[in-house]
Tab-separated table of C-alpha atoms and ligand atoms in Angstrom:
chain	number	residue	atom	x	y	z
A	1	UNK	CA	25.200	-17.082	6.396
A	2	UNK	CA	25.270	-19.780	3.453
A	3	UNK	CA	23.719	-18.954	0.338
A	4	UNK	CA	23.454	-15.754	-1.583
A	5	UNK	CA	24.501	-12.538	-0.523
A	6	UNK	CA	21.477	-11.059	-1.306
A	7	UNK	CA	19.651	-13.187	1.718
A	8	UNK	CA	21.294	-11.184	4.540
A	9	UNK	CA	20.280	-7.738	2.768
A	10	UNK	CA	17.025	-8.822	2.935
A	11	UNK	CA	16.946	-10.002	6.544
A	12	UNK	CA	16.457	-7.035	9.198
A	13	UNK	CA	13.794	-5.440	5.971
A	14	UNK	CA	10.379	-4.504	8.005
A	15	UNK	CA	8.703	-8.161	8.294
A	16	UNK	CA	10.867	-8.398	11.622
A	17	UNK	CA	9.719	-5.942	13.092
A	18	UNK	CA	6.241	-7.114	12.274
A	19	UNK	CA	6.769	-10.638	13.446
A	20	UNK	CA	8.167	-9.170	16.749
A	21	UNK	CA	5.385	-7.092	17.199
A	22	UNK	CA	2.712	-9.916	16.459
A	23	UNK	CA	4.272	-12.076	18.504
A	24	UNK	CA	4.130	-9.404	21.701
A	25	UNK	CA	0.527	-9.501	20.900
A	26	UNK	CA	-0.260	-12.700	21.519
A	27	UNK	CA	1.701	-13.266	24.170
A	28	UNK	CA	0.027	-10.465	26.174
A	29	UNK	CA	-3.659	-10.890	25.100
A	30	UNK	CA	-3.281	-7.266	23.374
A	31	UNK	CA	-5.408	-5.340	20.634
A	32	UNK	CA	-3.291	-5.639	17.666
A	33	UNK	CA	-3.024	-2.333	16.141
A	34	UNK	CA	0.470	-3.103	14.603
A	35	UNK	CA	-0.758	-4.949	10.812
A	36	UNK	CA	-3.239	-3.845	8.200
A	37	UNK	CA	-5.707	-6.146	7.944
A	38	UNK	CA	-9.320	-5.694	8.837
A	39	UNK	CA	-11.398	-7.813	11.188
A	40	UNK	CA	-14.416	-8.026	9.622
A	41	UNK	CA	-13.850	-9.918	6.178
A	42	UNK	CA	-15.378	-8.173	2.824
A	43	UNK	CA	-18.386	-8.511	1.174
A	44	UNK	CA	-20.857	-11.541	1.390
A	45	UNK	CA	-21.340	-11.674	-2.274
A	46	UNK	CA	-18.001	-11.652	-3.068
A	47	UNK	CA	-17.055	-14.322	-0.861
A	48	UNK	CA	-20.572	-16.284	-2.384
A	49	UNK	CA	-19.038	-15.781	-5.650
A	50	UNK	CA	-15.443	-17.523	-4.813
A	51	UNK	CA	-17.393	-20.551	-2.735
A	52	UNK	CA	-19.742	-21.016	-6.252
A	53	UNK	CA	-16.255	-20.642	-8.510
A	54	UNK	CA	-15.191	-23.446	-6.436
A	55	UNK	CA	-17.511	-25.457	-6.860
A	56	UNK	CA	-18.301	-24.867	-10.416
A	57	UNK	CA	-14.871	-26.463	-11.138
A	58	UNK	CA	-12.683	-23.243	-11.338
A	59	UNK	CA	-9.804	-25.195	-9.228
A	60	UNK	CA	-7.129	-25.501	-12.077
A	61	UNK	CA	-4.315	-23.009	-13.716
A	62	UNK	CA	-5.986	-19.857	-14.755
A	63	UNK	CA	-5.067	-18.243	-17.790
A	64	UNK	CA	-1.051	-16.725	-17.436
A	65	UNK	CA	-2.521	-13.066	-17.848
A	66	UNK	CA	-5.648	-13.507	-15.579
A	67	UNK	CA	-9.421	-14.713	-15.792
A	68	UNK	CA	-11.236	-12.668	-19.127
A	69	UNK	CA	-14.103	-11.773	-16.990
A	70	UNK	CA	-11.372	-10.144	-13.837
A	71	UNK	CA	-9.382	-8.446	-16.709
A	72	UNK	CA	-12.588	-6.882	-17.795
A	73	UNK	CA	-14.116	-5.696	-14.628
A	74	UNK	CA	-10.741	-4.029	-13.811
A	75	UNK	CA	-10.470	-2.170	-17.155
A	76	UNK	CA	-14.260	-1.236	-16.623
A	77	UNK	CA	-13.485	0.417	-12.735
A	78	UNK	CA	-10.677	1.965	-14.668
A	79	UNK	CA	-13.176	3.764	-17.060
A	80	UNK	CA	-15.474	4.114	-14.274
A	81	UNK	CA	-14.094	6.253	-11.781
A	82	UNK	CA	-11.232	7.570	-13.353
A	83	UNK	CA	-12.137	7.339	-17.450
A	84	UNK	CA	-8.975	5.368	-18.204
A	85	UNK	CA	-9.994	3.531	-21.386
A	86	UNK	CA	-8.230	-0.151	-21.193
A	87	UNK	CA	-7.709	-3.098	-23.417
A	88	UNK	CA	-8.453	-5.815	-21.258
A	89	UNK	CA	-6.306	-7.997	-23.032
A	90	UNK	CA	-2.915	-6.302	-23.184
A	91	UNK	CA	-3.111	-3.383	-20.845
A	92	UNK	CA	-4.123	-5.792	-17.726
A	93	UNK	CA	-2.219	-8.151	-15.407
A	94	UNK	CA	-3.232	-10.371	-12.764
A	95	UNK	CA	-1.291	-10.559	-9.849
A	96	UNK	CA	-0.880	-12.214	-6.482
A	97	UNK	CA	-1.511	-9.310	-4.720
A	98	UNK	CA	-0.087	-5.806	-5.178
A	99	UNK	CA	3.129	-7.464	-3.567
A	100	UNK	CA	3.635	-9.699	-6.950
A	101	UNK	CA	3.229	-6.471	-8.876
A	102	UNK	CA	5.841	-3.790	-7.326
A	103	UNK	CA	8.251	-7.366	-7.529
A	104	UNK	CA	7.792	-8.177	-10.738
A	105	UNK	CA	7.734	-4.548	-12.036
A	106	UNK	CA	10.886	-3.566	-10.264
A	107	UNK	CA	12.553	-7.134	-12.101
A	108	UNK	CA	11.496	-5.908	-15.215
A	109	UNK	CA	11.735	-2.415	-15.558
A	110	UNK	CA	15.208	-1.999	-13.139
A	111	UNK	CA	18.832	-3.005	-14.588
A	112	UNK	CA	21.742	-3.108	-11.753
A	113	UNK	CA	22.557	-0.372	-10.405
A	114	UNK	CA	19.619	1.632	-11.857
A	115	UNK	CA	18.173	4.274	-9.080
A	116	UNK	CA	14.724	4.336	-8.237
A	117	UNK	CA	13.179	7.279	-6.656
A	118	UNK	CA	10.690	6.146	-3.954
A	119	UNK	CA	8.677	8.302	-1.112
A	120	UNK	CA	10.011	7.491	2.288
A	121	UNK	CA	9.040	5.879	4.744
A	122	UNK	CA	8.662	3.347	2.158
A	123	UNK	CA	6.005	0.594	2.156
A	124	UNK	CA	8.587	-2.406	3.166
A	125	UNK	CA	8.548	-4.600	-0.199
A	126	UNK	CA	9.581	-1.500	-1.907
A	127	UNK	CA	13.056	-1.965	-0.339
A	128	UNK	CA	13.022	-5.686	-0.506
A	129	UNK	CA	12.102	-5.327	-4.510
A	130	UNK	CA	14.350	-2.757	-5.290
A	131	UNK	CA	17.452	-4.935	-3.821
A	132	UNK	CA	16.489	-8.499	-5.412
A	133	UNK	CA	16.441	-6.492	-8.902
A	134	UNK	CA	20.007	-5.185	-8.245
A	135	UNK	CA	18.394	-1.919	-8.053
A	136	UNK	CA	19.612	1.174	-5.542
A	137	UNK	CA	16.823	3.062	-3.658
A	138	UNK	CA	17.043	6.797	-3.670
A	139	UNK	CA	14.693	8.587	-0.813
A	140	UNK	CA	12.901	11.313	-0.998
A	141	UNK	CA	11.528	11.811	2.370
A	142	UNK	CA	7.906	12.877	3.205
A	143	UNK	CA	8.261	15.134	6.917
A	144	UNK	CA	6.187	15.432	9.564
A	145	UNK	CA	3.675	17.277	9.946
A	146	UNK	CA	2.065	17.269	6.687
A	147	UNK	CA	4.202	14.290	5.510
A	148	UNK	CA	3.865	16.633	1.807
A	149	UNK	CA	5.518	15.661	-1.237
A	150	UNK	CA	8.608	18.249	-1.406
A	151	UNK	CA	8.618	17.907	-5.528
A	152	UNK	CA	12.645	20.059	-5.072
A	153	UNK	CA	13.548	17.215	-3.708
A	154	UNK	CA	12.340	15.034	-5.954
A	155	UNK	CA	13.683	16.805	-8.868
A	156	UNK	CA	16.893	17.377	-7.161
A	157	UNK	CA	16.635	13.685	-6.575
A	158	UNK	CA	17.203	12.490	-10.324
A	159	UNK	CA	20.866	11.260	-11.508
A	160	UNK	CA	21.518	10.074	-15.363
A	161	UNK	CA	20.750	6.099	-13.298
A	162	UNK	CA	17.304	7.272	-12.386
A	163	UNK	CA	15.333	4.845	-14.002
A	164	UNK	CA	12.036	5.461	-12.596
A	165	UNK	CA	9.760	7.236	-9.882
A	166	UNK	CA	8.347	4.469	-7.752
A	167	UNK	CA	4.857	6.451	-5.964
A	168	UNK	CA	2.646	5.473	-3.430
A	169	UNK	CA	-0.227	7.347	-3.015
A	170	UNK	CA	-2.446	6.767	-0.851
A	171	UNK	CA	0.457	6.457	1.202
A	172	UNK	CA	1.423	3.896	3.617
A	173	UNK	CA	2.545	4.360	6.522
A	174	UNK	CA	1.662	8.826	6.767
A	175	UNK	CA	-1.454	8.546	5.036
A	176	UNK	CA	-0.822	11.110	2.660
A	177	UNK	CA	-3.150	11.652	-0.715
A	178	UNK	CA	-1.183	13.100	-3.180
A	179	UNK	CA	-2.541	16.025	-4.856
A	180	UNK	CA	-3.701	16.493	-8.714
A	181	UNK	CA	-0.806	19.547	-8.236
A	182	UNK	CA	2.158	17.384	-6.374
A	183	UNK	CA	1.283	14.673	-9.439
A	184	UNK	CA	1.334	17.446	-11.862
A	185	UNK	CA	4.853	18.060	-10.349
A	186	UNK	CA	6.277	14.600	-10.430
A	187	UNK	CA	5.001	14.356	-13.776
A	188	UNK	CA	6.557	16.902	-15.594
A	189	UNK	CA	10.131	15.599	-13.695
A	190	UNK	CA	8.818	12.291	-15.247
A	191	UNK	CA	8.330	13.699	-18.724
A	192	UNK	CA	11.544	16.022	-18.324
A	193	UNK	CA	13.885	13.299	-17.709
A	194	UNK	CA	12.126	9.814	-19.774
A	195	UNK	CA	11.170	8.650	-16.404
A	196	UNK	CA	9.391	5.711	-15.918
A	197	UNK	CA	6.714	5.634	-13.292
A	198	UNK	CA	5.478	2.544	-11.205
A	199	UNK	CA	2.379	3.669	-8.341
A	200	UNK	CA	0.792	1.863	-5.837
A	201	UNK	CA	-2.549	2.617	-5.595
A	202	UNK	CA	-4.183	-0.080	-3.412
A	203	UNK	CA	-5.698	2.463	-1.410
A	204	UNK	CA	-7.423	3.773	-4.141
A	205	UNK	CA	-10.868	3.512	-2.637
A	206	UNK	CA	-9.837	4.696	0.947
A	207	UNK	CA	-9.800	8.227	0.526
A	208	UNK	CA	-11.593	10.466	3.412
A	209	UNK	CA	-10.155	14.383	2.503
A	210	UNK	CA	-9.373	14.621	-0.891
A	211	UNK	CA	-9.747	13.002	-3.875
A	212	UNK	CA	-7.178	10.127	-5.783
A	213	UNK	CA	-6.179	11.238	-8.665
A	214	UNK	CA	-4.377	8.452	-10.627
A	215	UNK	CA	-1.127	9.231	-12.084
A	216	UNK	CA	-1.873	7.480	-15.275
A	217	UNK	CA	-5.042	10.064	-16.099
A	218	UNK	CA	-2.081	12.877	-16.190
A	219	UNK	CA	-1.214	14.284	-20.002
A	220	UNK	CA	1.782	12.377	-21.178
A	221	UNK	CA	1.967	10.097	-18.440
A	222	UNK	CA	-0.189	6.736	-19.561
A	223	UNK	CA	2.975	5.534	-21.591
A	224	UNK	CA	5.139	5.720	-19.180
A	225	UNK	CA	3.433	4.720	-16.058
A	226	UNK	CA	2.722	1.211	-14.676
A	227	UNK	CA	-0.382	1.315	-12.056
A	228	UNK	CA	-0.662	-1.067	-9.670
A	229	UNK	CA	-3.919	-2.164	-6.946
A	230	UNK	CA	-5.159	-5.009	-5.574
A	231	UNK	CA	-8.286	-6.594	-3.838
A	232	UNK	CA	-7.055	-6.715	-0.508
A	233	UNK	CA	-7.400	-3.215	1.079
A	234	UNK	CA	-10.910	-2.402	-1.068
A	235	UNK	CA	-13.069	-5.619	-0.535
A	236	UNK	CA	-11.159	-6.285	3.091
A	237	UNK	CA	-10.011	-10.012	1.804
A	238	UNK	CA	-6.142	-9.145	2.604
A	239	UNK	CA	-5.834	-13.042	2.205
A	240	UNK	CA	-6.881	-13.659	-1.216
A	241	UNK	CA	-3.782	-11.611	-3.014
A	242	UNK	CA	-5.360	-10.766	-5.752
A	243	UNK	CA	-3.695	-7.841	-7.530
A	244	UNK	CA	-3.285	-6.095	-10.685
A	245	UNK	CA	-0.720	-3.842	-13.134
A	246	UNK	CA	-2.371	-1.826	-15.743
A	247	UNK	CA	-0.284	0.660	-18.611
A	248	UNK	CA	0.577	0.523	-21.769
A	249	UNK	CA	1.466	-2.814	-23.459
A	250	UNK	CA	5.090	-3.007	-23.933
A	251	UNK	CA	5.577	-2.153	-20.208
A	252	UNK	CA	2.488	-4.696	-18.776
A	253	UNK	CA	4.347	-7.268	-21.198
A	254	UNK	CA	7.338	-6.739	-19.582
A	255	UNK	CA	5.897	-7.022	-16.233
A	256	UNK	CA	4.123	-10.100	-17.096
A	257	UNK	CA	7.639	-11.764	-18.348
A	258	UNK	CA	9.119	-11.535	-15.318
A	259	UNK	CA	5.358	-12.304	-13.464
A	260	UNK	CA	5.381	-15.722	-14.911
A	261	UNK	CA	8.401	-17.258	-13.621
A	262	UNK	CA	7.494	-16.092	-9.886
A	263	UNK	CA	3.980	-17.613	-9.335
A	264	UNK	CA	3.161	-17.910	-12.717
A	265	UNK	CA	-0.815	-17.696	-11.793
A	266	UNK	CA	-2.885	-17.897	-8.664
A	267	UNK	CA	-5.905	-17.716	-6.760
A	268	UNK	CA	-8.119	-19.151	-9.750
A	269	UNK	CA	-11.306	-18.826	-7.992
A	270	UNK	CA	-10.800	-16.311	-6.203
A	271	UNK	CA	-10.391	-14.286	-9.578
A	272	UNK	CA	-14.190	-14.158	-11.121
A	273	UNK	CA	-15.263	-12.966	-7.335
A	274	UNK	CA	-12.417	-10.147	-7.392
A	275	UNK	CA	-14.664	-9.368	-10.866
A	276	UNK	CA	-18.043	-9.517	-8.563
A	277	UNK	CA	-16.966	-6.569	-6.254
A	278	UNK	CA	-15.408	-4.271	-8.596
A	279	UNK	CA	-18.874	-4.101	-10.064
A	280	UNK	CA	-20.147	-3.364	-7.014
A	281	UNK	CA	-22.585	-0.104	-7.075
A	282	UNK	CA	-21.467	3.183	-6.055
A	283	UNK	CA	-23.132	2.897	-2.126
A	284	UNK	CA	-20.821	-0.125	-1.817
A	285	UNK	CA	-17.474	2.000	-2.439
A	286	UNK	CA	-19.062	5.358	-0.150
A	287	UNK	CA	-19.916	3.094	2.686
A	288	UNK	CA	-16.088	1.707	2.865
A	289	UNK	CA	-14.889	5.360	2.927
A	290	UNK	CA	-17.298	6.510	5.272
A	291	UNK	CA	-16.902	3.541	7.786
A	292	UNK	CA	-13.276	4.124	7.451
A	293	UNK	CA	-13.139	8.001	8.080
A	294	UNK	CA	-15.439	7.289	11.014
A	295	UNK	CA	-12.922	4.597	12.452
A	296	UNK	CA	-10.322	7.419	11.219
A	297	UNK	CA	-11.694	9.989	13.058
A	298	UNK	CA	-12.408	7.853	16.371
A	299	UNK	CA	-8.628	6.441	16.587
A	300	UNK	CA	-7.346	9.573	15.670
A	301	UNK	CA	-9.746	11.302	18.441
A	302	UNK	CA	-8.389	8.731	21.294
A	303	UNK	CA	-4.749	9.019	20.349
A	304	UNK	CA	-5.216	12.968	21.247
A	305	UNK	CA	-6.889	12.500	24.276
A	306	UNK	CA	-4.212	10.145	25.720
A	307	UNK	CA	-1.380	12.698	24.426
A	308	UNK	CA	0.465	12.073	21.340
A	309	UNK	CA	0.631	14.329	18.615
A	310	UNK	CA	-1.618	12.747	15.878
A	311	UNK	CA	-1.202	13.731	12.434
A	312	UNK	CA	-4.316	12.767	11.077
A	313	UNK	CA	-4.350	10.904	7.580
A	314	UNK	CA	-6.101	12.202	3.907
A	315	UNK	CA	-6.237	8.102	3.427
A	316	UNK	CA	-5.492	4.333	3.907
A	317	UNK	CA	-5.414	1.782	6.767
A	318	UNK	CA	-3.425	4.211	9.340
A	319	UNK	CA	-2.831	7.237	11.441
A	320	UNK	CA	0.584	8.188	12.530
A	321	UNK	CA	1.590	9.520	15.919
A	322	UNK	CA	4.401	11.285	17.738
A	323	UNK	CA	5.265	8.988	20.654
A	324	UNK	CA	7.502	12.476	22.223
A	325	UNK	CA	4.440	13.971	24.270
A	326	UNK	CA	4.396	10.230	26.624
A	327	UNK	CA	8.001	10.672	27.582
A	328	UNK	CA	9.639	8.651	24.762
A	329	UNK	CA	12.315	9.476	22.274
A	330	UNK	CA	12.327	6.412	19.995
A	331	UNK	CA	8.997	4.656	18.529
A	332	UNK	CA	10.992	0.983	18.648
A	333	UNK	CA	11.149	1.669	22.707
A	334	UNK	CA	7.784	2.917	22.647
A	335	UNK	CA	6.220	-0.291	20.576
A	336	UNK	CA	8.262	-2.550	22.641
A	337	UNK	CA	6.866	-1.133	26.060
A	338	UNK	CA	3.095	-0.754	24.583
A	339	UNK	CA	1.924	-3.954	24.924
A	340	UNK	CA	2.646	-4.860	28.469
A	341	UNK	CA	1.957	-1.104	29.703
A	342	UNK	CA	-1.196	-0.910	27.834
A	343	UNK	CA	-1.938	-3.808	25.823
A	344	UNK	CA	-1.764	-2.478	22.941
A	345	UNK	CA	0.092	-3.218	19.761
A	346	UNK	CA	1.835	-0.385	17.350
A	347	UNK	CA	4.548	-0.344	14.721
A	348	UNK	CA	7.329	2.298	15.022
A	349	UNK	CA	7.743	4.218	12.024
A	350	UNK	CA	11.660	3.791	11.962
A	351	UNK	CA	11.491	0.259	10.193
A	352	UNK	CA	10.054	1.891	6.920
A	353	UNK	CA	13.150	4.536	6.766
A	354	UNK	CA	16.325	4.293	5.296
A	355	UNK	CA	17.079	7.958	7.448
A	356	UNK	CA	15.820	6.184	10.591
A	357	UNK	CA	16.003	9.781	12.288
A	358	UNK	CA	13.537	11.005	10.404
A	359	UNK	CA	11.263	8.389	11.967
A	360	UNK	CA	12.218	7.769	15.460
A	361	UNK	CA	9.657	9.570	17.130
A	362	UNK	CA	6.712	8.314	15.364
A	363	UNK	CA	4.285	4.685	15.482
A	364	UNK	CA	1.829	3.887	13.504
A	365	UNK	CA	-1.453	2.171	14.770
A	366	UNK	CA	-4.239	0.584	12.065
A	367	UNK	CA	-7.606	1.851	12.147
A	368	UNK	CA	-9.337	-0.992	10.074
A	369	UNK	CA	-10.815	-2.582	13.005
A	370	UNK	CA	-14.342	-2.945	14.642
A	371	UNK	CA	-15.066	0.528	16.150
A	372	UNK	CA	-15.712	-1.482	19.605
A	373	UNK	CA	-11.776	-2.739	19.557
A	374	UNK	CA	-10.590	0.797	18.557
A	375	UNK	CA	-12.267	2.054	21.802
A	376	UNK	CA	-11.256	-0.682	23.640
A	377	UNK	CA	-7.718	0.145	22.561
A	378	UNK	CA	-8.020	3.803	23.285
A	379	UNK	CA	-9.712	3.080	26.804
A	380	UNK	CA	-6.438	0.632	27.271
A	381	UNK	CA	-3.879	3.468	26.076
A	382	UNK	CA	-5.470	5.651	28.486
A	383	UNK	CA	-3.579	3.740	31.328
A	384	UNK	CA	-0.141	5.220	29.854
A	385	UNK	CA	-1.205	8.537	31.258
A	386	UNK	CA	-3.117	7.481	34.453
B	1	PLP	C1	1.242	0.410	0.065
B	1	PLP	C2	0.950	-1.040	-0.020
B	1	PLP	N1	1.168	-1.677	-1.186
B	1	PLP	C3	0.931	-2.985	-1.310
B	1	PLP	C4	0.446	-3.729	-0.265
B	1	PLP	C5	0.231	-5.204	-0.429
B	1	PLP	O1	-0.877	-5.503	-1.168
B	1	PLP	P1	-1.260	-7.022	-1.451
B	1	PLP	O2	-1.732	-7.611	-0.161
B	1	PLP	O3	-2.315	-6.928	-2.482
B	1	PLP	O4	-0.030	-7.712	-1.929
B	1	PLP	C6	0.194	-3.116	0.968
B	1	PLP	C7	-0.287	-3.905	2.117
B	1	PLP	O5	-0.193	-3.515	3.244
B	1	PLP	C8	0.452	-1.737	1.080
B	1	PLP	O6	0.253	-1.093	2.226
């Protein structure tokens, strides 16, 4: 392999797997249950808003840090659900997506050889971030069934190179909400040991048991945590990669150092739209969870009746399922077989592990789809038992 070392690390990281998986799809007409992206697209007024920013001439460089009128609405839905009082003009980043974010935050705030504590199975760029910033990944491992945060583990997890606590929460792929108690927990490890604390909250909004509780709102933890979210997942424009960081100054100045030499900006018009939905009334944001936990409830529903163990999620785009009960040992087998025996399209669980054990048994399918194609899918899956 010519080139950089670092290339073949990165090769093999989940986007294979993802690749192979859409791919299968295709090539057997099946109901692609593998990525999370929604098929209906978001809101008409947002996407009214981006046409009109085009043509109003919004088509060049936007500002480095991110359109005034975006950095505003996100400090605002910061205040407004979760009374986190920004300013707009240090404490906010624009990003290309969440994905930008978690990159550029793990360039800035990790040194080589620096450990970063992060929940597995780890959302895939997690891995790929932590490697290109020289970085070295510590697990700690959320089990089935409840896929809870074991917060011994965590503690037991930190070294004198623990640098910071990487969270996701909603998490992707289980599904778990963290709890106001299992943040209080990683917390007071944060506070114990100067931790810095980067979480991914792009799920924010897709909550159906529970409540999301933002790390940042916990005493003693705005300094020293970075908060990420994006567009993508809330107004269902996956495509636009729009994102954000918000925190304290010195640490969203850091980000946005190493921010500007990746893309530098993007998605100019797409920007003052972004601002058009997160002012979006309350009915907007109880619909998406309510559509969702319905959608939730009717995958999660089918996947029982066909046999797997389901363990049903608190949040985000997907359930989790033990592929044991239909015969099979390993999830990879499973996903590989699922398309031409059912027509179907799942990602094993293995891919996001670094203990690949720990995941072998389980596949994750994505609920964000029209509730006609979910029970299309289940009436499909139905076929591996008949
Ligand atoms: C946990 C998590 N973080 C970040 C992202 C990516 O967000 P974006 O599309 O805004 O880059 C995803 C997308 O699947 C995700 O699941």
């Amino acid at each position: 392999m010519p080139g950089n070392p670092l290339v073949p690390r990165l090769q093999g990281l989940g986007t294979t797997i993802f690749a192979e998986m859409s791919a299968l799809a295709l090539e057997t007409g099946s109901i692609n249950l593998g990525q999370g992206f929604p098929d209906d697209d978001g809101p008409q007024a947002i996407k009214q808003a981006a046409v009109d920013a085009i043509w109003a001439g919004r088509n060049q460089y936007p500002p480095g840090i991110g359109v005034p009128k975006l950095r505003l609405a996100i400090a605002e839905h910061q205040r407004r659900f979760y009374n986190l009082e920004l300013d707009p003009d240090s404490e906010v980043l624009v990003t290309a997506g969440a994905t930008e974010a978690i990159a550029a935050a793990m360039l800035a705030m990790v040194d080589a050889g620096d450990e970063v504590i992060a929940l597995e199975p780890y959302y895939d760029s997690y891995v790929a971030s932590i490697v290109m910033a020289g970085g070295v990944r510590v697990p700690v491992t959320l089990h089935a069934p409840d896929f809870r945060l074991d917060v011994e583990r965590l503690r037991n997890a930190v070294t004198s190179r623990t640098r910071l606590i990487l969270l996701n929460s909603p998490h992707n792929p289980t599904g778990t909400v963290l709890t106001r108690d299992e943040l209080q927990a990683v917390a007071a490890v944060a506070i114990e040991h100067d931790l810095y604390v980067v979480t991914d909250e792009v799920y924010e909004h897709l909550v159906y048991d529970g409540e999301h509780v933002p790390i940042a709102r916990l005493p003693g933890m705005w300094e020293r945590t970075l908060t990420i979210s994006s567009a993508g997942k809330t107004f269902a424009l996956t495509g636009w990669k729009i994102g954000w960081v918000t925190g304290p100054s010195a640490l969203v100045a850091a980000v946005r150092t190493t921010k500007q030499f990746l893309t530098y900006v993007n998605g100019a018009p797409f920007q003052p739209a972004v601002a058009v939905g997160l002012g979006l009334d309350d009915s907007f944001y109880a619909t998406l969870a309510s559509d969702l936990r319905r959608k939730r409830d009717l995958l999660c529903a089918g996947l029982a009746s066909v046999g797997f163990s389901v363990f049903k999620p608190a949040g985000t785009y997907f359930v989790t399922a033990d592929v044991r009960p239909l015969g099979y040992g390993d999830g990879v087998t499973f996903c590989r077989d699922l398309p031409k025996r059912a027509g179907v399209v799942a990602i094993p669980h293995s891919v996001f592990y670094d203990n690949v054990e720990t995941g072998r048994p389980l596949v994750r399918f994505a609920f964000c789809k029209r509730d006609e194609v979910l029970v299309e899918a289940v009436s499909r899956l139905g076929q591996l038992v008949s």
